[in-house]
CSV table of C-alpha atoms in Angstrom, one decimal:
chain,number,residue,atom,x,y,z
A,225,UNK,CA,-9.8,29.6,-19.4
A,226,UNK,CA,-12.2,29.5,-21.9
A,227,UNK,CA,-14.2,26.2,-23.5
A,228,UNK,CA,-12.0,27.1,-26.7
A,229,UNK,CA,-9.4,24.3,-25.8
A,230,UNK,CA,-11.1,21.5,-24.3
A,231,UNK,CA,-7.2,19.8,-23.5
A,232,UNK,CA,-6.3,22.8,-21.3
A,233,UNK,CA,-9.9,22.9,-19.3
A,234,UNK,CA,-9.6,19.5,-18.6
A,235,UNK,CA,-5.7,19.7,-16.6
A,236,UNK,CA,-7.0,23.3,-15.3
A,237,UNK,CA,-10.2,21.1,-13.5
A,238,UNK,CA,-7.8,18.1,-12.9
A,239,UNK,CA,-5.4,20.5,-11.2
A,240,UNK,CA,-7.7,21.8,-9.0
A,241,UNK,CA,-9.6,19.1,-8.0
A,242,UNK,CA,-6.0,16.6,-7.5
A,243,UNK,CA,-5.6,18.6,-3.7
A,244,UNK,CA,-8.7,18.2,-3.1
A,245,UNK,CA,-8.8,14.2,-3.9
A,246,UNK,CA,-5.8,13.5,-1.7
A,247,UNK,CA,-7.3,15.6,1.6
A,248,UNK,CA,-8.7,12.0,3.0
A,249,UNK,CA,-5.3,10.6,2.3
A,250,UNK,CA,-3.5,13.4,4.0
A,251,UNK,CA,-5.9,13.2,7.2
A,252,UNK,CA,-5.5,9.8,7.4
A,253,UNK,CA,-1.7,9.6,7.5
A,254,UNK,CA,-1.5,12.9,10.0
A,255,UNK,CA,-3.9,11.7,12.3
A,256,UNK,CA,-1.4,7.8,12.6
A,257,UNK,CA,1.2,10.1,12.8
A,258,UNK,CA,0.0,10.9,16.3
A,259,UNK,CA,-1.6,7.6,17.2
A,260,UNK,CA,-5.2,8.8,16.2
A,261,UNK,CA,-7.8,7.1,13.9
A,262,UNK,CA,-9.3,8.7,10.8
A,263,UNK,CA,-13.2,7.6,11.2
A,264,UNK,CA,-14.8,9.8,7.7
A,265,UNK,CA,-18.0,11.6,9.2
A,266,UNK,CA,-19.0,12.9,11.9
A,267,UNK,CA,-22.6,13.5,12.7
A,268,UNK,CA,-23.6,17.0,11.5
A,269,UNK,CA,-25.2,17.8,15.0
A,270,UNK,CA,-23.0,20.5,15.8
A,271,UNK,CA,-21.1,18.5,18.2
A,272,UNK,CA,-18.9,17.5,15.5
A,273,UNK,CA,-15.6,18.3,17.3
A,274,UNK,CA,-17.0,16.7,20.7
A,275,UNK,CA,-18.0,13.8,18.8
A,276,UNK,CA,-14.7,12.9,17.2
A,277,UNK,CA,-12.6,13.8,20.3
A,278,UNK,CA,-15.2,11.5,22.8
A,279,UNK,CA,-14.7,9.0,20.1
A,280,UNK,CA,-10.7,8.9,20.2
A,281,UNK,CA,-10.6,9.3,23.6
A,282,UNK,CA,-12.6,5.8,23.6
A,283,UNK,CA,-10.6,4.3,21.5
A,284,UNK,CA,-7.4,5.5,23.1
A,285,UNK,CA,-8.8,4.2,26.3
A,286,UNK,CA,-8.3,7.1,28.1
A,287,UNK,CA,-9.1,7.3,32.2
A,288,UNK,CA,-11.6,9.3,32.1
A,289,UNK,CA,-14.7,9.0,29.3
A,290,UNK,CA,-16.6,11.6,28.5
A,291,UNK,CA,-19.9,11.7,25.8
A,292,UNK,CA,-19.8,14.7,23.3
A,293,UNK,CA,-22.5,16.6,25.2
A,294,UNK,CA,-20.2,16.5,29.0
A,295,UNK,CA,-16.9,17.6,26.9
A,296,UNK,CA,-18.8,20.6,25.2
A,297,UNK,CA,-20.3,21.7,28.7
A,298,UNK,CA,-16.6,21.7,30.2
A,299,UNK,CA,-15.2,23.4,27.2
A,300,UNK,CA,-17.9,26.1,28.2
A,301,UNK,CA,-17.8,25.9,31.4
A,302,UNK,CA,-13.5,26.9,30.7
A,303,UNK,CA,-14.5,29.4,28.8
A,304,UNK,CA,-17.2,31.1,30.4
A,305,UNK,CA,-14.4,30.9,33.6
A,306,UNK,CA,-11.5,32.1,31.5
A,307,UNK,CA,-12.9,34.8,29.2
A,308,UNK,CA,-9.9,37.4,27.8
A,309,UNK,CA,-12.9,39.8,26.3
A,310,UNK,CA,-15.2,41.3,29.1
């Protein structure tokens, strides 16, 4: 695509961008279609995955509560016990 036609840049940049604008959305609805609760960021830590699943698991109530730091040393802990690869 060249600059040449201005009409066609602008629906080739509107068509890529239109997926892209509609991700949030998407999230959203999947994660109430299993009960969970869309939040928007997580702190950029590194603990991002252990910090949105202590977080639901809060919300949800669940038995047993866990911070993000005590669910990323069990997930280690699994692996480091369950390793496939030697």
């Amino acid at each position: 695509v060249t600059c040449a036609d201005p009409k066609l840049l602008n629906q080739v940049l509107y068509n890529a961008t239109k997926g892209a604008l509609s991700s949030r959305s998407t999230l959203e609805i999947n994660c109430q279609n299993v009960g969970l609760k869309f939040h928007g960021e997580t702190p950029g830590n590194g603990n991002c995955f252990f910090e949105a699943v202590s977080s639901q698991l809060q919300r949800l109530k669940y038995p047993v509560q866990l911070s993000p730091q005590q669910l990323r040393h069990h997930a280690v802990a699994f692996l480091k016990d369950n390793q496939l690869l030697q």
